[in-house]
PDB file of C-alpha atoms in Angstrom:
ATOM      1  CA  MET A   1      -0.343  -0.257   0.111  1.00 53.00           C
ATOM      2  CA  ASP A   2       1.378   3.170  -0.829  1.00 71.00           C
ATOM      3  CA  TRP A   3       2.079   5.737   2.107  1.00 81.00           C
ATOM      4  CA  PHE A   4       0.320   8.771   0.672  1.00 86.00           C
ATOM      5  CA  ILE A   5      -2.216  10.195   2.117  1.00 87.00           C
ATOM      6  CA  PHE A   6      -2.469  13.583  -0.222  1.00 89.00           C
ATOM      7  CA  LYS A   7      -1.504  12.341  -3.669  1.00 86.00           C
ATOM      8  CA  GLY A   8      -1.494  15.251  -6.586  1.00 91.00           C
ATOM      9  CA  ASN A   9      -3.595  13.935  -9.061  1.00 90.00           C
ATOM     10  CA  ASN A  10      -6.143  16.356  -7.935  1.00 89.00           C
ATOM     11  CA  THR A  11      -9.250  13.666  -7.199  1.00 91.00           C
ATOM     12  CA  PRO A  12     -10.864  13.815  -4.576  1.00 91.00           C
ATOM     13  CA  ASP A  13     -11.029  11.326  -1.741  1.00 90.00           C
ATOM     14  CA  GLU A  14     -13.200  12.345   1.421  1.00 89.00           C
ATOM     15  CA  GLN A  15     -11.237   8.671   2.864  1.00 88.00           C
ATOM     16  CA  ALA A  16      -7.620   8.866   2.600  1.00 88.00           C
ATOM     17  CA  ILE A  17      -7.627  10.985   5.650  1.00 90.00           C
ATOM     18  CA  ASP A  18      -8.765   8.271   7.814  1.00 89.00           C
ATOM     19  CA  ARG A  19      -5.420   6.179   7.036  1.00 85.00           C
ATOM     20  CA  LEU A  20      -3.620   8.988   8.687  1.00 86.00           C
ATOM     21  CA  PRO A  21      -2.368   6.511  11.957  1.00 84.00           C
ATOM     22  CA  LYS A  22      -2.097   9.022  15.336  1.00 84.00           C
ATOM     23  CA  PRO A  23       0.920  11.374  15.572  1.00 85.00           C
ATOM     24  CA  PRO A  24       3.667  10.857  17.295  1.00 83.00           C
ATOM     25  CA  LYS A  25       3.513  11.188  20.837  1.00 76.00           C
ATOM     26  CA  TRP A  26       5.327  15.167  21.171  1.00 74.00           C
ATOM     27  CA  ARG A  27       3.251  16.060  17.994  1.00 78.00           C
ATOM     28  CA  GLN A  28      -0.375  15.583  19.660  1.00 75.00           C
ATOM     29  CA  PHE A  29      -1.850  18.871  20.530  1.00 70.00           C
ATOM     30  CA  SER A  30      -5.349  18.658  23.036  1.00 63.00           C
ATOM     31  CA  THR A  31      -3.651  18.305  26.374  1.00 56.00           C
ATOM     32  CA  ASP A  32       0.197  18.899  27.989  1.00 52.00           C
ATOM     33  CA  ARG A  33       0.075  15.039  29.053  1.00 55.00           C
ATOM     34  CA  GLY A  34       2.894  13.395  27.601  1.00 61.00           C
ATOM     35  CA  ARG A  35       4.627  16.142  27.161  1.00 71.00           C
ATOM     36  CA  GLY A  36       7.855  15.687  28.114  1.00 71.00           C
ATOM     37  CA  GLU A  37       7.178  12.034  30.555  1.00 73.00           C
ATOM     38  CA  ASN A  38       9.745  10.411  28.202  1.00 75.00           C
ATOM     39  CA  TYR A  39      12.667  13.043  29.382  1.00 84.00           C
ATOM     40  CA  ILE A  40      15.553  11.765  29.858  1.00 85.00           C
ATOM     41  CA  CYS A  41      17.595  13.614  32.501  1.00 88.00           C
ATOM     42  CA  SER A  42      20.754  14.353  33.349  1.00 90.00           C
ATOM     43  CA  LYS A  43      22.799  14.540  36.368  1.00 93.00           C
ATOM     44  CA  GLU A  44      23.540  17.871  35.901  1.00 95.00           C
ATOM     45  CA  GLU A  45      19.712  18.884  34.721  1.00 95.00           C
ATOM     46  CA  LYS A  46      18.408  17.567  38.314  1.00 96.00           C
ATOM     47  CA  GLN A  47      20.603  19.205  40.156  1.00 96.00           C
ATOM     48  CA  MET A  48      20.532  22.793  38.620  1.00 97.00           C
ATOM     49  CA  VAL A  49      16.539  22.569  38.586  1.00 97.00           C
ATOM     50  CA  ASN A  50      16.416  21.788  42.176  1.00 97.00           C
ATOM     51  CA  ALA A  51      18.703  24.503  42.769  1.00 97.00           C
ATOM     52  CA  ALA A  52      15.960  26.341  41.165  1.00 97.00           C
ATOM     53  CA  LEU A  53      13.237  25.460  43.471  1.00 97.00           C
ATOM     54  CA  TYR A  54      15.030  25.774  46.812  1.00 97.00           C
ATOM     55  CA  LEU A  55      16.748  29.289  46.070  1.00 96.00           C
ATOM     56  CA  ARG A  56      13.617  30.418  44.066  1.00 95.00           C
ATOM     57  CA  ARG A  57      15.717  31.707  41.583  1.00 96.00           C
ATOM     58  CA  PRO A  58      15.086  31.714  37.922  1.00 97.00           C
ATOM     59  CA  LEU A  59      16.819  29.094  35.779  1.00 97.00           C
ATOM     60  CA  LEU A  60      18.259  29.873  32.438  1.00 97.00           C
ATOM     61  CA  ILE A  61      18.538  27.358  29.671  1.00 96.00           C
ATOM     62  CA  THR A  62      21.166  27.255  26.704  1.00 94.00           C
ATOM     63  CA  GLY A  63      21.121  25.165  24.256  1.00 88.00           C
ATOM     64  CA  LYS A  64      20.672  24.413  20.514  1.00 83.00           C
ATOM     65  CA  PRO A  65      17.111  23.554  18.810  1.00 79.00           C
ATOM     66  CA  GLY A  66      16.541  20.426  19.468  1.00 76.00           C
ATOM     67  CA  THR A  67      18.161  19.279  22.918  1.00 81.00           C
ATOM     68  CA  GLY A  68      15.308  19.143  25.370  1.00 83.00           C
ATOM     69  CA  LYS A  69      14.804  22.680  27.163  1.00 90.00           C
ATOM     70  CA  THR A  70      11.649  23.157  26.441  1.00 91.00           C
ATOM     71  CA  SER A  71      10.990  19.903  27.067  1.00 90.00           C
ATOM     72  CA  LEU A  72      12.420  19.518  30.166  1.00 93.00           C
ATOM     73  CA  ALA A  73       9.840  21.996  31.528  1.00 94.00           C
ATOM     74  CA  TYR A  74       7.234  19.744  31.281  1.00 93.00           C
ATOM     75  CA  ALA A  75       8.849  17.567  32.658  1.00 93.00           C
ATOM     76  CA  VAL A  76       9.422  19.147  35.974  1.00 95.00           C
ATOM     77  CA  ALA A  77       5.816  20.135  36.673  1.00 94.00           C
ATOM     78  CA  ALA A  78       4.288  16.853  35.299  1.00 92.00           C
ATOM     79  CA  GLU A  79       6.529  15.018  38.374  1.00 93.00           C
ATOM     80  CA  LEU A  80       5.958  17.874  41.103  1.00 95.00           C
ATOM     81  CA  ALA A  81       2.118  17.703  39.633  1.00 93.00           C
ATOM     82  CA  LEU A  82       2.520  21.954  39.264  1.00 94.00           C
ATOM     83  CA  GLY A  83      -0.428  21.842  37.148  1.00 92.00           C
ATOM     84  CA  ASN A  84      -0.580  23.149  32.932  1.00 92.00           C
ATOM     85  CA  VAL A  85       3.007  24.917  32.125  1.00 95.00           C
ATOM     86  CA  LEU A  86       2.255  28.742  32.286  1.00 96.00           C
ATOM     87  CA  HIS A  87       4.036  28.806  28.701  1.00 96.00           C
ATOM     88  CA  TRP A  88       5.453  32.784  27.155  1.00 97.00           C
ATOM     89  CA  PRO A  89       6.712  32.310  24.183  1.00 96.00           C
ATOM     90  CA  ILE A  90       9.107  35.406  23.000  1.00 96.00           C
ATOM     91  CA  THR A  91       9.277  37.829  20.475  1.00 94.00           C
ATOM     92  CA  THR A  92      10.869  40.692  19.540  1.00 92.00           C
ATOM     93  CA  ARG A  93       7.897  42.671  19.974  1.00 93.00           C
ATOM     94  CA  THR A  94       6.887  41.279  23.527  1.00 94.00           C
ATOM     95  CA  ARG A  95       6.869  43.495  26.196  1.00 95.00           C
ATOM     96  CA  LEU A  96       6.769  42.822  29.898  1.00 95.00           C
ATOM     97  CA  GLN A  97       2.446  44.460  29.616  1.00 94.00           C
ATOM     98  CA  ASP A  98       2.000  41.495  27.270  1.00 94.00           C
ATOM     99  CA  GLY A  99       3.047  38.483  30.015  1.00 96.00           C
ATOM    100  CA  LEU A 100       1.546  40.125  33.108  1.00 96.00           C
ATOM    101  CA  TYR A 101      -2.000  41.132  31.771  1.00 95.00           C
ATOM    102  CA  SER A 102      -4.020  42.643  29.276  1.00 93.00           C
ATOM    103  CA  TYR A 103      -6.438  45.093  29.544  1.00 91.00           C
ATOM    104  CA  ASP A 104      -9.587  45.209  26.995  1.00 88.00           C
ATOM    105  CA  ALA A 105      -9.883  49.183  26.959  1.00 85.00           C
ATOM    106  CA  ILE A 106     -11.930  49.822  23.842  1.00 88.00           C
ATOM    107  CA  GLY A 107     -14.496  46.693  24.197  1.00 86.00           C
ATOM    108  CA  ARG A 108     -14.978  48.527  27.902  1.00 81.00           C
ATOM    109  CA  LEU A 109     -15.352  51.693  26.616  1.00 84.00           C
ATOM    110  CA  GLN A 110     -18.217  50.332  24.484  1.00 85.00           C
ATOM    111  CA  ASP A 111     -20.126  48.762  26.605  1.00 82.00           C
ATOM    112  CA  VAL A 112     -20.534  51.478  28.974  1.00 79.00           C
ATOM    113  CA  GLN A 113     -21.485  54.017  25.717  1.00 81.00           C
ATOM    114  CA  LEU A 114     -24.020  51.737  24.692  1.00 82.00           C
ATOM    115  CA  ILE A 115     -25.040  51.394  28.900  1.00 77.00           C
ATOM    116  CA  LYS A 116     -25.278  54.584  28.715  1.00 72.00           C
ATOM    117  CA  LEU A 117     -27.621  55.318  25.707  1.00 74.00           C
ATOM    118  CA  GLU A 118     -29.896  52.344  26.643  1.00 68.00           C
ATOM    119  CA  ALA A 119     -30.304  54.421  29.792  1.00 65.00           C
ATOM    120  CA  ASP A 120     -31.176  57.201  28.269  1.00 63.00           C
ATOM    121  CA  LEU A 121     -33.842  55.857  26.270  1.00 54.00           C
ATOM    122  CA  PRO A 122     -37.393  57.520  26.639  1.00 57.00           C
ATOM    123  CA  ASP A 123     -38.970  54.179  28.152  1.00 54.00           C
ATOM    124  CA  ASN A 124     -36.203  52.945  30.750  1.00 53.00           C
ATOM    125  CA  ASN A 125     -37.837  54.241  33.879  1.00 53.00           C
ATOM    126  CA  GLU A 126     -35.062  52.361  36.083  1.00 54.00           C
ATOM    127  CA  LYS A 127     -32.497  54.476  35.266  1.00 51.00           C
ATOM    128  CA  GLU A 128     -30.947  53.716  39.177  1.00 51.00           C
ATOM    129  CA  LYS A 129     -30.503  50.279  38.349  1.00 54.00           C
ATOM    130  CA  ILE A 130     -28.413  51.056  35.874  1.00 57.00           C
ATOM    131  CA  THR A 131     -24.505  49.737  37.105  1.00 66.00           C
ATOM    132  CA  LEU A 132     -21.286  50.035  34.764  1.00 68.00           C
ATOM    133  CA  PRO A 133     -19.797  46.652  33.844  1.00 76.00           C
ATOM    134  CA  ASP A 134     -17.300  44.885  36.183  1.00 82.00           C
ATOM    135  CA  ILE A 135     -13.538  46.004  35.074  1.00 87.00           C
ATOM    136  CA  GLY A 136     -12.511  42.042  35.799  1.00 85.00           C
ATOM    137  CA  LYS A 137     -14.237  41.271  32.544  1.00 88.00           C
ATOM    138  CA  TYR A 138     -12.085  43.339  30.260  1.00 89.00           C
ATOM    139  CA  ILE A 139      -8.535  42.500  32.177  1.00 92.00           C
ATOM    140  CA  ARG A 140      -6.731  39.331  30.812  1.00 92.00           C
ATOM    141  CA  LEU A 141      -4.037  37.689  33.238  1.00 95.00           C
ATOM    142  CA  GLY A 142      -0.431  36.466  30.874  1.00 96.00           C
ATOM    143  CA  PRO A 143       1.074  33.567  31.276  1.00 97.00           C
ATOM    144  CA  LEU A 144       3.551  35.611  33.869  1.00 97.00           C
ATOM    145  CA  GLY A 145       0.306  36.943  35.968  1.00 96.00           C
ATOM    146  CA  THR A 146      -1.018  33.870  36.495  1.00 96.00           C
ATOM    147  CA  ALA A 147       2.605  32.411  37.299  1.00 96.00           C
ATOM    148  CA  PHE A 148       2.365  35.080  40.319  1.00 96.00           C
ATOM    149  CA  LEU A 149      -1.293  34.914  41.356  1.00 94.00           C
ATOM    150  CA  PRO A 150      -1.791  33.524  45.824  1.00 91.00           C
ATOM    151  CA  ALA A 151      -1.083  29.366  45.203  1.00 89.00           C
ATOM    152  CA  LYS A 152      -0.608  26.814  47.507  1.00 90.00           C
ATOM    153  CA  LYS A 153       2.097  25.174  44.668  1.00 94.00           C
ATOM    154  CA  PRO A 154       4.585  27.710  42.674  1.00 95.00           C
ATOM    155  CA  ARG A 155       3.758  26.945  39.197  1.00 96.00           C
ATOM    156  CA  VAL A 156       6.079  26.652  36.473  1.00 97.00           C
ATOM    157  CA  LEU A 157       6.195  29.396  34.214  1.00 97.00           C
ATOM    158  CA  LEU A 158       8.666  28.510  30.430  1.00 97.00           C
ATOM    159  CA  ILE A 159       9.299  31.602  29.011  1.00 97.00           C
ATOM    160  CA  ASP A 160      10.580  30.960  25.656  1.00 95.00           C
ATOM    161  CA  GLU A 161      13.684  32.437  23.599  1.00 95.00           C
ATOM    162  CA  ILE A 162      14.475  34.689  25.736  1.00 95.00           C
ATOM    163  CA  ASP A 163      17.002  35.921  23.585  1.00 93.00           C
ATOM    164  CA  LYS A 164      14.788  37.416  21.209  1.00 93.00           C
ATOM    165  CA  SER A 165      13.110  39.471  23.305  1.00 93.00           C
ATOM    166  CA  ASP A 166      14.725  43.447  22.599  1.00 90.00           C
ATOM    167  CA  ILE A 167      17.209  44.758  25.109  1.00 88.00           C
ATOM    168  CA  ASP A 168      14.789  46.134  27.957  1.00 91.00           C
ATOM    169  CA  LEU A 169      12.625  42.487  28.347  1.00 94.00           C
ATOM    170  CA  PRO A 170      15.042  41.432  30.365  1.00 93.00           C
ATOM    171  CA  ASN A 171      16.039  44.283  33.181  1.00 91.00           C
ATOM    172  CA  ASP A 172      12.597  44.483  32.941  1.00 93.00           C
ATOM    173  CA  LEU A 173      11.749  41.378  34.369  1.00 94.00           C
ATOM    174  CA  LEU A 174      14.430  41.872  37.622  1.00 92.00           C
ATOM    175  CA  ASN A 175      11.826  43.460  39.465  1.00 90.00           C
ATOM    176  CA  ILE A 176       9.285  41.142  39.711  1.00 93.00           C
ATOM    177  CA  PHE A 177      11.709  38.244  40.231  1.00 94.00           C
ATOM    178  CA  GLU A 178      13.362  40.218  42.704  1.00 93.00           C
ATOM    179  CA  GLU A 179      10.633  41.467  44.431  1.00 92.00           C
ATOM    180  CA  GLY A 180       7.773  39.063  43.500  1.00 92.00           C
ATOM    181  CA  TRP A 181       4.705  40.821  43.333  1.00 94.00           C
ATOM    182  CA  PHE A 182       3.214  43.421  40.454  1.00 94.00           C
ATOM    183  CA  GLU A 183       0.570  46.037  40.599  1.00 94.00           C
ATOM    184  CA  ILE A 184      -2.104  46.291  38.253  1.00 93.00           C
ATOM    185  CA  LEU A 185      -3.251  50.129  37.736  1.00 90.00           C
ATOM    186  CA  GLU A 186      -6.365  49.664  36.241  1.00 89.00           C
ATOM    187  CA  LEU A 187      -7.590  48.167  39.543  1.00 90.00           C
ATOM    188  CA  SER A 188      -5.186  50.559  41.702  1.00 87.00           C
ATOM    189  CA  ARG A 189      -6.761  53.712  40.415  1.00 83.00           C
ATOM    190  CA  LEU A 190     -10.312  51.684  41.499  1.00 77.00           C
ATOM    191  CA  SER A 191      -8.720  50.656  45.229  1.00 62.00           C
ATOM    192  CA  GLN A 192     -10.981  53.110  46.723  1.00 67.00           C
ATOM    193  CA  LYS A 193     -14.089  52.619  45.579  1.00 70.00           C
ATOM    194  CA  GLN A 194     -13.658  48.075  44.488  1.00 76.00           C
ATOM    195  CA  GLU A 195     -10.983  47.040  46.791  1.00 83.00           C
ATOM    196  CA  THR A 196     -11.442  43.550  45.152  1.00 89.00           C
ATOM    197  CA  VAL A 197     -11.831  42.605  41.442  1.00 91.00           C
ATOM    198  CA  TYR A 198     -11.859  38.986  40.764  1.00 92.00           C
ATOM    199  CA  LEU A 199     -10.043  38.218  37.085  1.00 93.00           C
ATOM    200  CA  ALA A 200      -9.143  34.701  35.715  1.00 89.00           C
ATOM    201  CA  PRO A 201      -5.773  33.074  35.263  1.00 92.00           C
ATOM    202  CA  CYS A 202      -4.876  32.266  31.637  1.00 92.00           C
ATOM    203  CA  ASP A 203      -5.169  28.542  32.081  1.00 89.00           C
ATOM    204  CA  ASP A 204      -8.992  28.794  33.716  1.00 87.00           C
ATOM    205  CA  ARG A 205     -11.169  31.156  31.943  1.00 83.00           C
ATOM    206  CA  GLN A 206     -13.365  30.046  34.544  1.00 84.00           C
ATOM    207  CA  ALA A 207     -11.830  30.369  38.010  1.00 87.00           C
ATOM    208  CA  GLN A 208     -12.208  33.494  39.372  1.00 89.00           C
ATOM    209  CA  VAL A 209      -9.017  34.847  41.921  1.00 91.00           C
ATOM    210  CA  PRO A 210      -9.882  38.069  44.222  1.00 92.00           C
ATOM    211  CA  ILE A 211      -7.013  40.677  43.212  1.00 93.00           C
ATOM    212  CA  LYS A 212      -7.497  42.830  46.188  1.00 92.00           C
ATOM    213  CA  LYS A 213      -6.347  47.091  45.543  1.00 90.00           C
ATOM    214  CA  GLY A 214      -4.427  45.894  42.309  1.00 91.00           C
ATOM    215  CA  LEU A 215      -1.681  43.888  43.677  1.00 93.00           C
ATOM    216  CA  VAL A 216      -0.622  40.494  43.077  1.00 94.00           C
ATOM    217  CA  PRO A 217       1.776  39.278  45.544  1.00 93.00           C
ATOM    218  CA  CYS A 218       2.805  35.724  45.199  1.00 92.00           C
ATOM    219  CA  ASP A 219       2.178  32.981  47.984  1.00 91.00           C
ATOM    220  CA  GLU A 220       4.647  30.636  46.297  1.00 93.00           C
ATOM    221  CA  PHE A 221       8.149  31.659  43.930  1.00 95.00           C
ATOM    222  CA  PRO A 222       7.260  30.256  40.532  1.00 96.00           C
ATOM    223  CA  LEU A 223       9.419  27.886  38.765  1.00 97.00           C
ATOM    224  CA  VAL A 224      10.529  29.921  36.039  1.00 97.00           C
ATOM    225  CA  ILE A 225      12.695  28.121  33.108  1.00 97.00           C
ATOM    226  CA  MET A 226      14.141  30.492  30.399  1.00 97.00           C
ATOM    227  CA  THR A 227      14.967  28.620  27.099  1.00 95.00           C
ATOM    228  CA  SER A 228      17.771  31.018  25.691  1.00 94.00           C
ATOM    229  CA  ASN A 229      19.159  29.536  21.349  1.00 88.00           C
ATOM    230  CA  GLY A 230      22.004  32.084  22.442  1.00 83.00           C
ATOM    231  CA  GLU A 231      21.128  35.052  19.202  1.00 80.00           C
ATOM    232  CA  ARG A 232      22.221  37.847  21.538  1.00 85.00           C
ATOM    233  CA  GLU A 233      23.869  38.355  25.063  1.00 89.00           C
ATOM    234  CA  LEU A 234      21.789  39.122  27.942  1.00 91.00           C
ATOM    235  CA  PRO A 235      22.581  41.553  30.265  1.00 91.00           C
ATOM    236  CA  GLY A 236      25.092  41.166  33.282  1.00 92.00           C
ATOM    237  CA  PRO A 237      22.144  42.161  35.947  1.00 92.00           C
ATOM    238  CA  PHE A 238      20.275  39.517  34.779  1.00 93.00           C
ATOM    239  CA  LEU A 239      22.841  37.180  34.511  1.00 93.00           C
ATOM    240  CA  ARG A 240      23.455  37.329  38.189  1.00 93.00           C
ATOM    241  CA  ARG A 241      19.741  37.181  39.167  1.00 93.00           C
ATOM    242  CA  CYS A 242      19.638  33.521  37.090  1.00 95.00           C
ATOM    243  CA  LEU A 243      20.788  30.561  37.392  1.00 96.00           C
ATOM    244  CA  ARG A 244      21.883  29.290  34.267  1.00 96.00           C
ATOM    245  CA  LEU A 245      22.590  25.730  32.427  1.00 96.00           C
ATOM    246  CA  ASP A 246      23.983  24.653  29.566  1.00 94.00           C
ATOM    247  CA  ILE A 247      22.509  21.714  28.066  1.00 91.00           C
ATOM    248  CA  PRO A 248      24.699  20.160  25.350  1.00 88.00           C
ATOM    249  CA  GLU A 249      24.465  18.401  22.209  1.00 84.00           C
ATOM    250  CA  PRO A 250      23.293  14.554  22.898  1.00 85.00           C
ATOM    251  CA  GLY A 251      25.833  11.847  22.859  1.00 84.00           C
ATOM    252  CA  PRO A 252      25.604   8.969  21.057  1.00 85.00           C
ATOM    253  CA  ASP A 253      24.289   6.626  24.377  1.00 86.00           C
ATOM    254  CA  LYS A 254      22.073   9.294  24.828  1.00 85.00           C
ATOM    255  CA  LEU A 255      20.698   9.223  21.655  1.00 86.00           C
ATOM    256  CA  LYS A 256      19.901   5.722  21.845  1.00 86.00           C
ATOM    257  CA  GLN A 257      17.855   6.425  25.583  1.00 85.00           C
ATOM    258  CA  ILE A 258      16.283   9.234  23.839  1.00 84.00           C
ATOM    259  CA  VAL A 259      14.723   6.814  21.001  1.00 86.00           C
ATOM    260  CA  GLN A 260      14.038   3.477  23.314  1.00 83.00           C
ATOM    261  CA  GLU A 261      12.518   6.118  25.353  1.00 80.00           C
ATOM    262  CA  HIS A 262       9.455   7.128  22.255  1.00 80.00           C
ATOM    263  CA  PHE A 263      10.119   3.534  19.879  1.00 82.00           C
ATOM    264  CA  LYS A 264       9.783   1.096  22.111  1.00 74.00           C
ATOM    265  CA  GLU A 265       9.719  -1.608  19.773  1.00 70.00           C
ATOM    266  CA  GLN A 266      11.256  -2.113  16.025  1.00 66.00           C
ATOM    267  CA  PRO A 267      14.607  -1.600  17.342  1.00 73.00           C
ATOM    268  CA  GLU A 268      16.502  -3.200  13.649  1.00 72.00           C
ATOM    269  CA  LYS A 269      14.895  -0.497  11.626  1.00 70.00           C
ATOM    270  CA  TRP A 270      16.358   2.311  13.868  1.00 78.00           C
ATOM    271  CA  ALA A 271      19.570   1.328  14.467  1.00 81.00           C
ATOM    272  CA  ASP A 272      21.271   2.164  11.064  1.00 83.00           C
ATOM    273  CA  LEU A 273      19.108   5.635  11.234  1.00 86.00           C
ATOM    274  CA  ILE A 274      20.866   6.638  14.540  1.00 88.00           C
ATOM    275  CA  GLU A 275      24.474   5.210  13.397  1.00 87.00           C
ATOM    276  CA  ASN A 276      23.878   7.549  10.417  1.00 88.00           C
ATOM    277  CA  PHE A 277      22.896  10.244  12.361  1.00 88.00           C
ATOM    278  CA  ILE A 278      26.043  10.511  14.626  1.00 88.00           C
ATOM    279  CA  LYS A 279      28.170  10.636  11.610  1.00 88.00           C
ATOM    280  CA  ARG A 280      25.957  13.234  10.019  1.00 88.00           C
ATOM    281  CA  THR A 281      26.433  15.782  13.233  1.00 86.00           C
ATOM    282  CA  GLU A 282      30.074  15.733  12.148  1.00 84.00           C
ATOM    283  CA  GLN A 283      29.580  17.290   9.720  1.00 85.00           C
ATOM    284  CA  GLY A 284      27.256  20.006  10.530  1.00 84.00           C
ATOM    285  CA  ASP A 285      24.052  21.130  13.133  1.00 84.00           C
ATOM    286  CA  LEU A 286      21.109  18.125  13.204  1.00 86.00           C
ATOM    287  CA  SER A 287      18.870  18.498  16.225  1.00 85.00           C
ATOM    288  CA  SER A 288      17.459  14.566  17.569  1.00 85.00           C
ATOM    289  CA  ASP A 289      14.019  16.070  16.288  1.00 86.00           C
ATOM    290  CA  GLN A 290      14.574  15.366  12.856  1.00 89.00           C
ATOM    291  CA  LEU A 291      16.295  11.789  14.164  1.00 89.00           C
ATOM    292  CA  LEU A 292      12.863  11.308  15.912  1.00 88.00           C
ATOM    293  CA  ASN A 293      10.860  12.454  12.707  1.00 89.00           C
ATOM    294  CA  ALA A 294      12.857  10.232  10.307  1.00 88.00           C
ATOM    295  CA  ILE A 295      12.111   6.567  12.927  1.00 88.00           C
ATOM    296  CA  TYR A 296       8.630   7.775  13.109  1.00 87.00           C
ATOM    297  CA  LEU A 297       8.240   7.922   9.442  1.00 85.00           C
ATOM    298  CA  THR A 298       9.849   4.224   8.934  1.00 80.00           C
ATOM    299  CA  THR A 299       8.583   2.940  11.427  1.00 77.00           C
ATOM    300  CA  GLN A 300       4.768   2.642  10.229  1.00 72.00           C
ATOM    301  CA  GLN A 301       2.778  -0.564   8.982  1.00 63.00           C
ATOM    302  CA  VAL A 302       2.531   1.578   5.830  1.00 64.00           C
ATOM    303  CA  PRO A 303       5.668   1.089   4.209  1.00 69.00           C
ATOM    304  CA  VAL A 304       7.232   4.387   2.711  1.00 73.00           C
ATOM    305  CA  LYS A 305       8.494   4.817  -0.763  1.00 71.00           C
ATOM    306  CA  ASP A 306      11.877   5.758  -1.833  1.00 76.00           C
ATOM    307  CA  ILE A 307      12.787   6.264   2.245  1.00 77.00           C
ATOM    308  CA  GLN A 308      16.402   7.455   0.727  1.00 81.00           C
ATOM    309  CA  SER A 309      15.307  10.832  -0.606  1.00 84.00           C
ATOM    310  CA  LEU A 310      12.801  11.543   2.093  1.00 84.00           C
ATOM    311  CA  LYS A 311      15.900  10.798   4.579  1.00 83.00           C
ATOM    312  CA  GLU A 312      18.303  13.092   3.005  1.00 85.00           C
ATOM    313  CA  ALA A 313      15.309  15.662   3.096  1.00 88.00           C
ATOM    314  CA  ILE A 314      14.347  15.338   7.136  1.00 89.00           C
ATOM    315  CA  PHE A 315      18.531  15.463   8.006  1.00 88.00           C
ATOM    316  CA  ARG A 316      18.722  18.649   6.514  1.00 88.00           C
ATOM    317  CA  TYR A 317      21.699  21.075   7.847  1.00 86.00           C
ATOM    318  CA  LEU A 318      20.001  23.572  10.288  1.00 79.00           C
ATOM    319  CA  SER A 319      22.553  25.600   8.883  1.00 73.00           C
ATOM    320  CA  SER A 320      21.845  25.326   5.319  1.00 55.00           C
ATOM    321  CA  VAL A 321      19.742  27.997   3.221  1.00 45.00           C
TER     322      VAL A 321
END
């Protein structure tokens, strides 16, 4: 049977997609379960995670793409039952405010204007009962803000690719990491009229957490794991306040362990791929993800035709254009 689902023949086939097998464990999106469950920790990784937990300090993890920086955060959260990982991906446009909370001022203004318009209608005889909408409906906590909510257990906050940020963000994070609290200015201004406002965490829109006088102090400092691909240098004051861990590229023995964790069966099908992958890493940059992708395709029940050309495409060097 041909392994192609899409044949490129312009002939509709409604049953074709039904032949698609289950996705790899690392590409399942319905839940966080499974992410990090097969992660193999080195001694140094275990030491530095525990040091970050004891010292309540952020952990900055550097390493090339595919070395497992992100997976480590999910492995810690799963093993210690700390809930879903709060994931904050960083771009060049990311500001501190984006991680703390967002305020939909325009939406609130529109709702206020609509309420006032309805109050002025001639047939409205209950003007005294009209109230302005709760400001809590228009404030949405971000991953960083949620991580600092009072809780019995620390949350795991993954700040992904911090090295992509502009020059100000790392320094802006310092004050929050040092003080352990932040302020929601829009609520502080209301503290005399409305001392407590209820907001929802970013990962549970049904929950309601009381925020008093606009201040959010943490009970338990979150386990903050930041990843960096080394695209640029981070400020010295920021680095001094972080614990630092460098994850090297996996050697032959660890590669075999990683593969064995993901593929329990058919070792005869992936032994040659591991050897070939290791030889190729001597010539250029490759990621262990590429090895797992190649093994997944070659271990499917439906045989892949022209596996050699497919392998060449998957094992393309990361530094190539």
